[in-house]
Coordinates of C-alpha atoms in Angstrom, one line a residue:
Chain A
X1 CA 0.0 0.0 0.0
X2 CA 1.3 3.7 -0.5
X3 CA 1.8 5.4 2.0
X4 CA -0.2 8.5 2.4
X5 CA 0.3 11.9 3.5
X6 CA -2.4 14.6 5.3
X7 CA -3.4 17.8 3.7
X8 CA -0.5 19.3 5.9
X9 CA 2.7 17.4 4.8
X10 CA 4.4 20.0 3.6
X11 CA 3.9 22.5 6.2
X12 CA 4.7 20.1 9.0
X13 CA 8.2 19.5 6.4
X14 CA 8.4 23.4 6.9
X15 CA 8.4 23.6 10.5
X16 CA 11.2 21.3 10.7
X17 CA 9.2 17.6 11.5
X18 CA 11.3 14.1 11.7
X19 CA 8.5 11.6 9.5
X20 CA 7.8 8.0 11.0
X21 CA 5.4 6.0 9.3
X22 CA 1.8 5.6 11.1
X23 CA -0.5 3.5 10.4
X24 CA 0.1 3.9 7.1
X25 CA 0.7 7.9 6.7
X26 CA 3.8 9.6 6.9
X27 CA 3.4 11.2 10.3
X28 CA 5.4 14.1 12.5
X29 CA 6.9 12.0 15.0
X30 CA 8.7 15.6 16.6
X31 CA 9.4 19.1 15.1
X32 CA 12.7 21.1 15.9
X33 CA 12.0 21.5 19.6
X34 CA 12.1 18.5 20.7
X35 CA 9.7 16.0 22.7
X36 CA 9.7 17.8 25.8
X37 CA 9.9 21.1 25.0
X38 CA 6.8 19.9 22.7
X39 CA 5.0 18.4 25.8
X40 CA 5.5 21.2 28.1
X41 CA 4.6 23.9 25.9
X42 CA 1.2 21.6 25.4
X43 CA 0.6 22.1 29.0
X44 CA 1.8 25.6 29.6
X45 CA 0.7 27.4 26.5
X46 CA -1.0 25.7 23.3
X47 CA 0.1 23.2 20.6
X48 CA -1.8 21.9 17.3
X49 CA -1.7 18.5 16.0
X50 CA -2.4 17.2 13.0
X51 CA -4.9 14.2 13.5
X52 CA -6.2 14.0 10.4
X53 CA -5.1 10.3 9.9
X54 CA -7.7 9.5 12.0
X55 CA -10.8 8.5 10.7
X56 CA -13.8 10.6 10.6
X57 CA -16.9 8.5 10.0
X58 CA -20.3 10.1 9.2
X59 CA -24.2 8.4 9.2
X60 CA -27.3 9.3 8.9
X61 CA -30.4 7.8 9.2
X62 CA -33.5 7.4 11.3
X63 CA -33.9 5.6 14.8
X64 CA -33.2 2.1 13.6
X65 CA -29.5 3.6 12.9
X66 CA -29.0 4.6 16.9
X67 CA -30.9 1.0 17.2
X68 CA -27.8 -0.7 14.7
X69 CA -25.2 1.4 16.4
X70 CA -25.8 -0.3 19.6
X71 CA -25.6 -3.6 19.1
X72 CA -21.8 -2.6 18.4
X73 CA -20.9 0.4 20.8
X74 CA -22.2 0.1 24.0
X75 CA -22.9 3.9 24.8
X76 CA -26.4 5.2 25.1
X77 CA -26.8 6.2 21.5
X78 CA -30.4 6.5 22.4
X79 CA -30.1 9.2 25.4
X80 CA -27.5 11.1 23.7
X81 CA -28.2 14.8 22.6
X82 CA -27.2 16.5 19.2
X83 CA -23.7 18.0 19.5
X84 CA -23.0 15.9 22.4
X85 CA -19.7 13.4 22.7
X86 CA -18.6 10.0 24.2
X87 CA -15.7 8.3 24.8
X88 CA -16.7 4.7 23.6
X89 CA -15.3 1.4 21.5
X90 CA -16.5 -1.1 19.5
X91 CA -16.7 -4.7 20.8
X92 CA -16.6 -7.8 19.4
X93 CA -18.4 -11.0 20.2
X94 CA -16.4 -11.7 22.8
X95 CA -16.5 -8.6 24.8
X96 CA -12.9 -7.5 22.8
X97 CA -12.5 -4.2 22.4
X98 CA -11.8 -4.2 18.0
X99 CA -11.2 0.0 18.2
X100 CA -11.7 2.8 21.1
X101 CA -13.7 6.0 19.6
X102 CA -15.3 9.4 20.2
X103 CA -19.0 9.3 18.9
X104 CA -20.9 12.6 18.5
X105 CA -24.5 12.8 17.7
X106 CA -25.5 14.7 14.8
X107 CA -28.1 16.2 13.3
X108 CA -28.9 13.4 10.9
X109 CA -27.1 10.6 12.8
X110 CA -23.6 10.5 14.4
X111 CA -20.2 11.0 13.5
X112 CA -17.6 8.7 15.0
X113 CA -13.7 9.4 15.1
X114 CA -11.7 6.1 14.5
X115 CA -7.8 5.3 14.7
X116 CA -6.3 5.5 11.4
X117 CA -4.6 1.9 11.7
X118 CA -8.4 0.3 12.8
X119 CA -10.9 2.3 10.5
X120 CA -11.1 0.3 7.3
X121 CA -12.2 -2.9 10.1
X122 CA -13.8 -0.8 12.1
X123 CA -16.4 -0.3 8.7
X124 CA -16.4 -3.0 7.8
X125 CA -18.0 -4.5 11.3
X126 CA -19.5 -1.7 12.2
X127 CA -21.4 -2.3 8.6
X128 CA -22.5 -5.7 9.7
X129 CA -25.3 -4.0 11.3
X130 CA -26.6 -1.4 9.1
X131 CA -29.5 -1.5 7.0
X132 CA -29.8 -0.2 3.1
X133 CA -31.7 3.0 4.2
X134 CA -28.7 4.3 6.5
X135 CA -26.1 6.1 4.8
X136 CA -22.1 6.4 5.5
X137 CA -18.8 7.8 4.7
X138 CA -15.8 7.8 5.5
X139 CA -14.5 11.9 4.7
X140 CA -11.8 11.9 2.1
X141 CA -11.5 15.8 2.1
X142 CA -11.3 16.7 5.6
X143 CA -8.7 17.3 7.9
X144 CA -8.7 17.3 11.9
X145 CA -6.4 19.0 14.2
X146 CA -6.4 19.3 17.5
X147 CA -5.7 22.0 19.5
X148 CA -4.5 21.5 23.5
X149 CA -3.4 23.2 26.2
X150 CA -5.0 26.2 28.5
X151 CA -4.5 28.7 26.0
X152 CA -6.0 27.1 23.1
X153 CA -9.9 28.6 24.4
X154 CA -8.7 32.3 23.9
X155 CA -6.8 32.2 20.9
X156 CA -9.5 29.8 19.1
X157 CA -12.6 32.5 20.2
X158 CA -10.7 35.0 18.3
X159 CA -10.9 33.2 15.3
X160 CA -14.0 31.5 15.6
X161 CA -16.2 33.4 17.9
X162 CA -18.5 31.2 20.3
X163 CA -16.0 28.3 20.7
X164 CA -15.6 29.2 24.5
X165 CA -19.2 28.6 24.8
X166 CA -18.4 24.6 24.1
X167 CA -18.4 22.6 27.3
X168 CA -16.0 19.0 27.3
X169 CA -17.4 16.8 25.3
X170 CA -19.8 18.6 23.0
X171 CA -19.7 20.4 19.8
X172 CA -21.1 22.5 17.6
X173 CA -20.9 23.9 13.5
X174 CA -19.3 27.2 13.5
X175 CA -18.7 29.7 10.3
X176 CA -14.9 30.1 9.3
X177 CA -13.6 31.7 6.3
X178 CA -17.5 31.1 4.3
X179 CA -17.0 27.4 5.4
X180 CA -19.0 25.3 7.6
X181 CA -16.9 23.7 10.6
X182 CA -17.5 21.4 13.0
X183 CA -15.6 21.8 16.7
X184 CA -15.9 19.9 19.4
X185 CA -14.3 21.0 22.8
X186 CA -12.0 17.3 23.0
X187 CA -8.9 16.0 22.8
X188 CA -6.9 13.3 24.3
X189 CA -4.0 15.3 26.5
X190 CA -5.6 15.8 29.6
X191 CA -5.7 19.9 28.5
X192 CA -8.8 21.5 27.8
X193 CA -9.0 21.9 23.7
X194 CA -10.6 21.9 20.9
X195 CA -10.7 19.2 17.6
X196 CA -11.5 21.3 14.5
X197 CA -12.7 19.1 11.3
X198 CA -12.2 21.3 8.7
X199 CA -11.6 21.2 4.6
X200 CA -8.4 20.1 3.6
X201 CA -8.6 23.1 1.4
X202 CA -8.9 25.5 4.3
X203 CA -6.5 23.7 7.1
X204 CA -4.0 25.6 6.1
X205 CA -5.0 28.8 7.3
X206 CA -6.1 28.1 9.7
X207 CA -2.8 27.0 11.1
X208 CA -0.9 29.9 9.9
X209 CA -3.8 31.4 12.0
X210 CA -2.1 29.4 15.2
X211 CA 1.2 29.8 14.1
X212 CA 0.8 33.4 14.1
X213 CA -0.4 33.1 17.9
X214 CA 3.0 31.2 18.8
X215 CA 0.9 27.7 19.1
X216 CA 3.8 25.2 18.2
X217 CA 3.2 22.3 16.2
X218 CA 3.3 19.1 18.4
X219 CA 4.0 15.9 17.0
X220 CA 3.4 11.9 17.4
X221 CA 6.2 11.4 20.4
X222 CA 4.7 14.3 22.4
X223 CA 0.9 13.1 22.0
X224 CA 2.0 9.8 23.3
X225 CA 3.6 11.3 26.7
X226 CA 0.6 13.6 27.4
X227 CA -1.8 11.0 26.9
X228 CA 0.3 8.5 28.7
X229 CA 0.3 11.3 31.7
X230 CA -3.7 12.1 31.4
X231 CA -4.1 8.2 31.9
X232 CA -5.7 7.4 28.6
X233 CA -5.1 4.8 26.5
X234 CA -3.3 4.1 23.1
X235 CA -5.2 1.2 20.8
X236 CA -2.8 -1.1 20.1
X237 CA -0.9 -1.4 23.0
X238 CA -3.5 -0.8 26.2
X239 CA -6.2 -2.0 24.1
X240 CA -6.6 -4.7 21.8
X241 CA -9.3 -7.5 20.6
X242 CA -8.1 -9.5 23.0
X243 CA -9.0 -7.3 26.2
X244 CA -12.1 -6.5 27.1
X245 CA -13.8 -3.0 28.9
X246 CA -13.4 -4.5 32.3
X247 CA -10.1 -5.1 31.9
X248 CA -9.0 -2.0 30.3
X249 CA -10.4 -0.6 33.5
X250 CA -12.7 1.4 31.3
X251 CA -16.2 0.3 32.6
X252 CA -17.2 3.6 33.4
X253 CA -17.1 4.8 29.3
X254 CA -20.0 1.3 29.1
X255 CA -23.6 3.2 30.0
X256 CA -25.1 2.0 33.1
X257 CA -28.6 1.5 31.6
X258 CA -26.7 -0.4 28.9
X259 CA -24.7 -2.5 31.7
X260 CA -28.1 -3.2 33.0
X261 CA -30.2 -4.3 29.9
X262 CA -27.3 -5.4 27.4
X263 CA -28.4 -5.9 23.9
X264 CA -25.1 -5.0 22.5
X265 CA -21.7 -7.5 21.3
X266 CA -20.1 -9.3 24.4
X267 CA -23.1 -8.3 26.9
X268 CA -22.7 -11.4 28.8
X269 CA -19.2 -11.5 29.3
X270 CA -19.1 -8.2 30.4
X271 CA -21.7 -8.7 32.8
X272 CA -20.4 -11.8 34.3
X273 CA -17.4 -9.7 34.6
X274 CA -18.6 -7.0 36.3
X275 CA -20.4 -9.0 38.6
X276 CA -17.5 -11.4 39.5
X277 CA -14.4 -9.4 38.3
X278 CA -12.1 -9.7 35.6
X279 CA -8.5 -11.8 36.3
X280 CA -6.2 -8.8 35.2
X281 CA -6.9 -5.2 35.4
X282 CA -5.2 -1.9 33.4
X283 CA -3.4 0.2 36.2
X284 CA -0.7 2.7 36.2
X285 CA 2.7 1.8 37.4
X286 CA 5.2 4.6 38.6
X287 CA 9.1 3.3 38.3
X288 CA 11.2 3.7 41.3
X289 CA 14.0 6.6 40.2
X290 CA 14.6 7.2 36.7
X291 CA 14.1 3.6 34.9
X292 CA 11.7 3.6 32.3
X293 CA 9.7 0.6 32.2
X294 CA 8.8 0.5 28.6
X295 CA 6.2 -1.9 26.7
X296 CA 6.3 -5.3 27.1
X297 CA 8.3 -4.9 30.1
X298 CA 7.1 -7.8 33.1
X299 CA 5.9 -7.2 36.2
X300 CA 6.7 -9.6 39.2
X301 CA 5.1 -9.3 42.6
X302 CA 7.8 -8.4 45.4
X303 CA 8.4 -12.5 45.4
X304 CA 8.8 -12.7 42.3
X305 CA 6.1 -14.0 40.7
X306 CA 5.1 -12.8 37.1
X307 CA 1.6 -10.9 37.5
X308 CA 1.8 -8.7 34.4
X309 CA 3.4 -6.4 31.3
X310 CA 3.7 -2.7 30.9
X311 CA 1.8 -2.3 27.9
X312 CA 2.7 1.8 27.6
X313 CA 5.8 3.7 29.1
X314 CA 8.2 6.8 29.0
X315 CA 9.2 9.5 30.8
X316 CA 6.7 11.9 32.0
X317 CA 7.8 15.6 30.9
X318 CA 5.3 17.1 33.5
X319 CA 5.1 14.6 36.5
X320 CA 9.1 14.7 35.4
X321 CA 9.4 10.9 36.7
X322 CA 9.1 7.8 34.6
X323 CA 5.6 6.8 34.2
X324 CA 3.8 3.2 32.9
X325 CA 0.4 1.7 32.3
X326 CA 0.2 -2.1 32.2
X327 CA -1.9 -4.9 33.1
X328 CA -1.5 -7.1 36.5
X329 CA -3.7 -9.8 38.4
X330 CA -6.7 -7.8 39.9
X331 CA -5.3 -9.2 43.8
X332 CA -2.3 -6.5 42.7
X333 CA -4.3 -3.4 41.6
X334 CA -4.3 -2.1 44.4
X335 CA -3.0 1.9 44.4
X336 CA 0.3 1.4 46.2
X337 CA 0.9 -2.1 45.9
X338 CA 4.7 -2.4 45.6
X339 CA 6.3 -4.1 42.7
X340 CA 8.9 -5.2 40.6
X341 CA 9.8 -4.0 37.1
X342 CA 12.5 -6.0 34.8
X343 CA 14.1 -4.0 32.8
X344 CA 17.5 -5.0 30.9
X345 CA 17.6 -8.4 32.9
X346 CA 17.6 -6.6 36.1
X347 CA 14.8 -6.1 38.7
X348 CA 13.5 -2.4 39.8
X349 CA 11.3 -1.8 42.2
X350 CA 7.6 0.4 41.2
X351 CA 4.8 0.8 42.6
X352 CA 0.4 0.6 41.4
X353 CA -0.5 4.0 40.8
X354 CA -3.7 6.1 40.4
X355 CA -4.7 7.5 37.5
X356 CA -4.0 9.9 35.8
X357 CA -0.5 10.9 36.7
X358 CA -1.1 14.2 35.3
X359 CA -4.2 16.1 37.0
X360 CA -6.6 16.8 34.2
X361 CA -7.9 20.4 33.3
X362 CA -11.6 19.9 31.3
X363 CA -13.5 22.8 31.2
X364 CA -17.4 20.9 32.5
Chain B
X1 CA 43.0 16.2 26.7
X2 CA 45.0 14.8 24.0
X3 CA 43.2 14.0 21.1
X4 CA 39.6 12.9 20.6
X5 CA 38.8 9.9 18.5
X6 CA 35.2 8.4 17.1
X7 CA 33.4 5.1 17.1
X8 CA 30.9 4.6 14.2
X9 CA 28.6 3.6 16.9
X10 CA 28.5 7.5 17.5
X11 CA 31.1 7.2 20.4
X12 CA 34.0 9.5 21.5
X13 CA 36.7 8.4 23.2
X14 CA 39.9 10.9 24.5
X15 CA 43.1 9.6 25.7
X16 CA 44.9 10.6 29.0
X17 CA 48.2 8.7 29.5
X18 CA 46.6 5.1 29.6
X19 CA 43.4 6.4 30.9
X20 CA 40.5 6.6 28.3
X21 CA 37.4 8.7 28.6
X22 CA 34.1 8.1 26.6
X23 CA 30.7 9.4 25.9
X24 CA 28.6 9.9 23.2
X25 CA 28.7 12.3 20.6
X26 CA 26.7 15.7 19.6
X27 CA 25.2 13.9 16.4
X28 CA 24.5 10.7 18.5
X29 CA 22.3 13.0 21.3
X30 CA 20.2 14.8 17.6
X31 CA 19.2 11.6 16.7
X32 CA 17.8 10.3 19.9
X33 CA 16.5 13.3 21.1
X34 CA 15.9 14.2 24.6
X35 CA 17.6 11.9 26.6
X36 CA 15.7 11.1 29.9
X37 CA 17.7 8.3 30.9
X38 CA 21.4 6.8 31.8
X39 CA 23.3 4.1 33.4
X40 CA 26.6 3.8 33.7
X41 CA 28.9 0.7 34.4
X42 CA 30.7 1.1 38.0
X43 CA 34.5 0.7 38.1
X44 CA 35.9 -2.4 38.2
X45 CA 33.9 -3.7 35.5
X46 CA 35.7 -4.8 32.6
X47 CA 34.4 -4.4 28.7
X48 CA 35.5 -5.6 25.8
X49 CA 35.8 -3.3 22.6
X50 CA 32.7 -2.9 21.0
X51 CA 31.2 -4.6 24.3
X52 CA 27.9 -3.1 25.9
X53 CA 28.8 -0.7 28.4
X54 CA 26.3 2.0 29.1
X55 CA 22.5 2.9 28.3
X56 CA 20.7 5.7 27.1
X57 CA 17.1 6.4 26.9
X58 CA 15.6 9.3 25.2
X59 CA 11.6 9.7 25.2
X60 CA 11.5 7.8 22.2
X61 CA 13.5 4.5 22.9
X62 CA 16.4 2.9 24.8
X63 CA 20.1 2.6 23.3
X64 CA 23.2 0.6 24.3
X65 CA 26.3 2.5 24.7
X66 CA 29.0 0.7 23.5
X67 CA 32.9 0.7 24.6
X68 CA 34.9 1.6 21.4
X69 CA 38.2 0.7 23.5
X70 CA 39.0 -2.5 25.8
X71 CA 40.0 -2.2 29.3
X72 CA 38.7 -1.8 32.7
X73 CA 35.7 0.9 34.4
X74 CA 37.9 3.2 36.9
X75 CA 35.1 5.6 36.9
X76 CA 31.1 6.0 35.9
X77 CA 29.6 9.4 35.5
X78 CA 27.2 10.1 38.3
X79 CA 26.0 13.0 37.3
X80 CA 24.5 12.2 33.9
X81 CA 22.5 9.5 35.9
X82 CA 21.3 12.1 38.2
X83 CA 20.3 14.9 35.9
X84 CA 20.4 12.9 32.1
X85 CA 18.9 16.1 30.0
X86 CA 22.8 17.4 30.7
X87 CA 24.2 14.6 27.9
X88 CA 21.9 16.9 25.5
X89 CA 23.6 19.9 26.6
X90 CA 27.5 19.0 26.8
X91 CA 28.0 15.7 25.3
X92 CA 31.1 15.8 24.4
X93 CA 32.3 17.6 27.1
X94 CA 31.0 17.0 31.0
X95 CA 28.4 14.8 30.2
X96 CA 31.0 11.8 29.5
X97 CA 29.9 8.3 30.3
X98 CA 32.7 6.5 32.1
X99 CA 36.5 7.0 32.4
X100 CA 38.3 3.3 31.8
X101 CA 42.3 2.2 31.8
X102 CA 43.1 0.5 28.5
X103 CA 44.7 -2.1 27.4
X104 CA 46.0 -1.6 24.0
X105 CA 46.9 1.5 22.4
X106 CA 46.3 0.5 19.3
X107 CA 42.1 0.0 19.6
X108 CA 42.5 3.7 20.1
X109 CA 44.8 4.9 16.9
X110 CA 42.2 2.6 14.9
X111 CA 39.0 4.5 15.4
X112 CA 38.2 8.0 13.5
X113 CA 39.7 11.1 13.5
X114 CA 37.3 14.4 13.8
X115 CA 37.1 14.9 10.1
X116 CA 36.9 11.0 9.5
X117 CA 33.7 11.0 11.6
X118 CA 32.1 14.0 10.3
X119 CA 32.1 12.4 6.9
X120 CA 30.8 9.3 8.1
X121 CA 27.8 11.4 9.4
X122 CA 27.1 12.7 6.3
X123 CA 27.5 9.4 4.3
X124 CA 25.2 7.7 7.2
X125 CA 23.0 10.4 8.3
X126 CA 20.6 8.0 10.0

């Protein structure tokens, strides 16, 4: 397959970024500054990203769409107001989780933001369950970026007056440039923010816009830290088919009216789960000193029995400690339970830790 | 210092008497980044040329640090474990990895001179 590139390639080439390739695009891993500096200025100030690899999945139709949806996703599709948000996934029969996902309900149905490396399956199963009279499509011709940190409310409203109105997790159309936007006050850093879809036609100036206002481009390596630090998780490492909502510790983002009546893929399992408890649980992990436990690193108990794998680590530009997420055997989730990390052959001690490690700021 | 030689590992290594000091160099600490992480070997140790002798971690993945000269650890650096974002800032000066007594000249007169390097950077630049 070729690799693709996002409306913005050559102005993230511009500012200086170092390309990995992502799930098939050719992706900003860093810019000049660095994946720190990136990070902090995230936190202190504003940064964009360009997310438009993701996917962004439109449908329409009438009540039996909300009805199809839910046999997949196990939000309340049905409860949930126009221009409002939800974290969610979509699960297979087994309870698995097959993609995580922010659904938003639209005026004529939803639109649902995918991971670029899951949304060709994630159509295809979510498709399983449609019916000839509801409509969908993938966009081809829009872009997404993403727009984090504390300052990103004020220097958005003066471009696109009425953004500050947004509370977390809803959104709205907007008029920028004789364009129709959609914005949604999101994002996946722990920051209060924005994610603007917007024409690949128009991105571009709207990012001069932000350059102009010293937001700094952040790339792929400083996403992963501040989400790693906000607590949240990265699809194909936290989360895979294989582990389920209970697991992933994620059983709040499952509705309770949903927990209760079911009706949607891997009800049962995730019932009997939630009434007996699942065998390993997602929980953070904070490294003794400076060692970074990185994925795939194993946990041992403090006599040295395996009980689990890091499944996401690095260093934690904020917290400015080493910081982990990982699974263990539920008797160890406790927050403070001490353990062992091995790392190079050799043992370090850690600890369970709450999460997130970085205190979130969401504008409710 | 006498003279400063290069590994194609992206080592440096200076010579003082039979003492030899190593780090890493200035291109090494672009590629990787921001280094957030280091251990050093602790004296006594002995490594072989080309041997694994240190680690680095920058946000973005962990390296081995290899000895470009045989002979034994008299010294690690402590303070690059203790604050590693100085390696970024003075690598090739006092954010050296570990100080070791060699065993044969000759390892050393073998690896690059300054210009020798720089033109391996540019023929290699990943």
């Amino acid at each position: 397959m070729e690799v693709q590139k996002t409306a913005l390639y050559n102005i993230h080439k511009n500012l200086g970024a170092k390309f990995v390739p992502f799930a098939g695009y050719e992706m900003p891993i860093q810019y000049k500054d660095g994946i720190v500096k990136e990070h902090i200025s995230t936190r202190t100030y504003a940064g964009f990203f360009d997310v438009s690899h993701m996917g962004q999945f439109f449908l329409e139709g009438d009540e039996t769409l909300t009805e199809a949806l839910e046999k997949i996703i196990p939000a309340d599709l049905k409860s949930l107001k126009i221009n409002h948000s939800k974290y969610s996934f979509l699960l297979n029969n087994d309870g698995g989780i097959i993609d995580d996902l922010i659904v938003t309900k639209t005026e004529k149905g939803f639109c649902i933001i995918l991971n670029a490396a899951c949304k060709e399956n994630d159509i295809k199963q979510i498709s399983k369950f449609l019916k000839n009279n509801h409509k969908h499509l993938l966009s081809n011709d829009l872009s997404l970026i993403a727009l984090q940190g504390p300052k990103s409310v004020e220097i958005l409203e003066k471009l696109i007056p009425g953004v500050s109105n947004l509370k977390f997790m809803t959104g709205n159309n907007f008029n920028y440039d004789n364009e129709n936007l959609y914005v949604t006050r999101s994002g996946y850093t722990g920051e209060d923010g924005f994610e603007i879809s917007i024409s690949d036609k128009k991105v571009e100036k709207l990012i001069n816009f932000l350059i102009s206002n010293e937001v700094k481009p952040i790339g792929l390596g400083a996403r992963d830290t501040l989400r790693l630090e906000a607590g949240l998780c990265l699809y194909g490492h936290d989360l895979n088919e294989k582990i389920n909502p209970i697991e992933a510790n994620l059983k709040w983002a499952i509705a309770k009216k949903r927990k209760d009546v079911g009706g949607f893929n891997g009800w049962e399992k995730i019932k009997n789960l939630l009434t007996n408890g699942s065998e390993k649980i997602r929980v953070g992990i904070k490294p003794e000193g400076k060692v970074i436990a990185r994925e795939n690193t194993k946990i041992f108990s403090l006599d040295d029995n395996e009980i689990g794998l890091v499944t996401s680590g690095t260093f934690g530009p904020s917290v400015n400690a080493p910081v982990a997420m990982g699974y263990v055997k539920s008797n160890f989730a406790k927050i403070g339970t001490l353990i062992k990390l091995e790392v190079r052959g050799k043992k370090y001690g850690g600890k369970v830790s709450g999460l997130p490690f970085y205190k979130k700021s969401y504008v409710k | 210092m006498s003279e400063k030689k290069f590994s194609k590992k992206h080592e440096w290594v200076s010579l003082d008497g039979d003492v030899a000091t190593v780090g890493i160099t200035k291109h090494a600490t672009e590629l990787l980044g921001d280094i957030v992480f280091a251990e050093v070997p602790d004296a006594g140790k002995s490594v072989e040329k080309e041997g694994q002798a240190a680690v680095v971690e920058s946000t973005k993945a962990a390296s081995d640090v290899y000895s470009p000269i045989s002979g034994e650890i008299t010294e690690g650096n402590k303070n690059i474990v203790d604050d590693p974002s100085s390696i970024n800032k003075d690598p090739e000066g006092a954010s050296w990895f570990f100080k070791l007594k060699i065993k044969n000249k000759g390892e050393f007169d073998s690896l690059m001179s300054k210009e020798e390097y720089d033109k391996f950077c540019k023929d290699n630049p990943n």
